[in-house]
Structure formats: C-alpha cells, structure tokens
Amino acid sequence: MRGLLACATLARRAAAASSTGGASTAARRHLAGAAEAAEAELKKTALYDFHVAHGGKMVPFAGWSMPIQYKDTIMDSTLNCRANGSLFDVSHMCGLSLQGSQAIPFLESLVVADVAALKDGTGSLTVFTNDKGGAIDDSVVTKVNDHHVYLVVNAGCRDKDLAHIGAHMEAFQKKGGDVKWHVHDERSLLALQGPLAAPTLQLLTKEDLSKMYFSDFKMIDINGSACFLTRTGYTGEDGFEISVPSENAVDLAKALLEKSEGKVRLTGLGARDSLRLEAGLCLYGNDMEQHITPVEAGLSWAIGKRRKAEGGFLGADVILKQLKEGPKIRRVGIFSQGPPPRSHSEIVSGTGENIGEVTSGGFSPCLKKNIAMGYVKNGLHKAGTEFKVVVRGKQYDAVVTKMPFVPTKYYKAP
C-alpha cells in the first residue's frame, strides 16, 4: 500500500515537473512510467470503467483503484446520503462463506460473537481476536443457517484474515472438524445507503423489504440477479449491502441510479469516511488495531452473553479480565476547537500531560464542527470531560461527547 501511494506521489511530481519545465525529459518519462506501473499493479472492481465514465477520481486504496469522489464535493456527497441516498462500490471488501456441520463452532473459536444464538438470516458485528485479545479485524457475520455462515472482511485485512482463518481451519479439519470455505471473488458488493435506499431497491425486487430489518439477510432476486442482501451499512443510515454476481454489477448500479431519478448518487470513499465517523463507527487500521481489544474499543456489546461466560475464543482470558476489572484505555468521541484533529493528534490534560491519542478526526459536514474519535486513559472517558488536542504543535480545547455524533436511522423491528 505504501509503495502504491509513493508511486502516486511520483505521478504528482511528474505532472508538476512537466508544467514547470523543472525536470529533464528522461526524468519525466521515468516518473510517468513509475506512475503507470503503480496503476497497473492495482486491482480493479467490475465497476471501474463505470466509475471513470461518471467522473470518479480514482485513487489507490488497499491495493485497489477506487473512487474517492465524483464530480460533487465530499461534503455535498455526505449531505446527499443523509438527505436522499448514496450508492457505493465496496467490491474491494472480501465476502466469504463457511459451510459444514461445524462451521459455527469453528468460527466461534476465532470471533467474540455468539453466532449460534443468532436466528437464521440475521447477523451481527463481530471481531476476530488474536491470542492477546487484540483485534485482527472487525466483520459483519451472518448466520444463514446452522451449516452456513456468510461474512465480509475489510479489504486491507483480506490477506492476513484469509491466512489466519485458513491456518486455523486446516488445524480444525485435521482433528476431524467439518468445515470448508468459499471466497466470493466471483461477486461484487454494492452498498445502497440513505432514506431512499429501501424505496429505490423495492422497485427492483418482489421481496417485501418492509419486513426485512437491520442486520437481516436474504438470498433473493434483484434486477434479475441472484443476490445476497443484508440490511446494514457503514453510514449510520438505513441501507443495504448487495452481493451481486460481478457480470451483473454494472447493470444493477445503473438500475438503482435510474430508479431513484437521480436522487441517489454514486459516492466515493471520501464521503464514506465522513459518514462512518459521524456515525461513530470504527475504521480498522485507525480506531482498531492488533493491540486494541474489543473492550477498549467500546465494543463489549458485540461479545455474546454466552461468550462472556464461557470464553472459547482467542485472547478470551485478556478480554474477560477487562470486562471484569475495566480496561486501561477507552475509545471516546470528541468535539474540538481550532483546526480538525487527525489520526495521531496527541490528547493532553490541562497541565500538558499526555492522556491519549486521536485515531480518526475531521470536519463534520452535517454538524458543521470538528469531530474525532480517540483513546484516553480510563476514568477520563465520561461525556463532558475536558482536555486539549494538539494540532500542528498547538493545543486546542476539546471535550468528550457521546457517540454517534449524528443519530443513526437503522430500520429496526418494532
């Protein structure tokens, strides 16, 4: 990833040198060639040409060429998602199925969720943990039935997640365990989010979506394609993630945009990040990492009641101890003055003592103010606690606030 970003930087330097005449022809060719090589290394989703045709600004992300925005600004895209709707291509994420009579016990050895307790066709956020209780990745896991689990893992964690799951599966199978897997590389993933998500999607399926609630999962026909549909998302809005055969992905994207009469817009990763931050949702690699436990991340609710009593997952001893005694650090929401704090901005007390660090931050398009998430020492995590954030060497007033920053609008059962 860093190599790809470095090549993108070379491309910008090449463009600058060309415009100023500040580099030799050979140097410009070398820089341009490096940029082309970087682009060639990137994987492309089935909608790549569709993005480019619609003005998508493509950037390297987790080894993929993905749209960060389209013709409108990130702020406008964020606001439109909350007012109308957004369509995201999230095909860089990795969907996989675990199947077999022991698929659930196997998965439960790796995650904190009580998967067995889920009703068929329902899901939950969970966390893959390591032997120290730290987060390997977070994932939405769905119990299709007692012998089939469907889950989606983050693009940037794909290789390590698959290696981790694969190694444990091999050991499980050698002991006679009945489980196998399939990685759904033949499918694309679209996220339809916002108030118009349900009415727009309803025009393309005979399934009654009013009876499908947050975290529900169904295998249904949408626009003539056999799809996996989950009522979930990463924006805080009502919405769906649609796993569709890749050969039908462009047609489905076109149909969703057309049925909304232009109100649902293609939206890039820039607005997706603003939306998830406003919703108080973690970004793996920023707000969750291998040394952060689910308890520290404020995700104790994702640990099933039975799992809290029995353990049985990697790092359970560390996590169960934190549940009993409390963690040393906690994730908090923050409002701040001055320039927006960013990842790694220091958090200090009024006397200048280091008490934590910002992990995500920016300007909220909806609230018109700075918002951030970070970790502080336990005891300093309660709403109303005041401290300072350090941005570009200067201290600015900040205060702990409850999350989500913007109220969520999930469609839940009455």
PDB file of N, CA and C in Angstrom, residues 37 71 317 385:
ATOM      1  N   ALA A  37       3.183   2.135 -13.779  1.00  0.00           N
ATOM      2  CA  ALA A  37       3.427   0.822 -13.174  1.00  0.00           C
ATOM      3  C   ALA A  37       2.592   0.643 -11.916  1.00  0.00           C
ATOM      4  N   LYS A  71     -17.980  14.032  -9.232  1.00  0.00           N
ATOM      5  CA  LYS A  71     -17.928  15.438  -9.634  1.00  0.00           C
ATOM      6  C   LYS A  71     -18.339  16.382  -8.514  1.00  0.00           C
ATOM      7  N   ASP A 317      -8.959 -14.817  27.811  1.00  0.00           N
ATOM      8  CA  ASP A 317      -8.532 -14.532  29.182  1.00  0.00           C
ATOM      9  C   ASP A 317      -8.295 -13.039  29.390  1.00  0.00           C
ATOM     10  N   THR A 385     -15.971  15.431  29.939  1.00  0.00           N
ATOM     11  CA  THR A 385     -14.576  15.560  30.358  1.00  0.00           C
ATOM     12  C   THR A 385     -13.819  16.460  29.383  1.00  0.00           C
TER      13      THR A 385
END
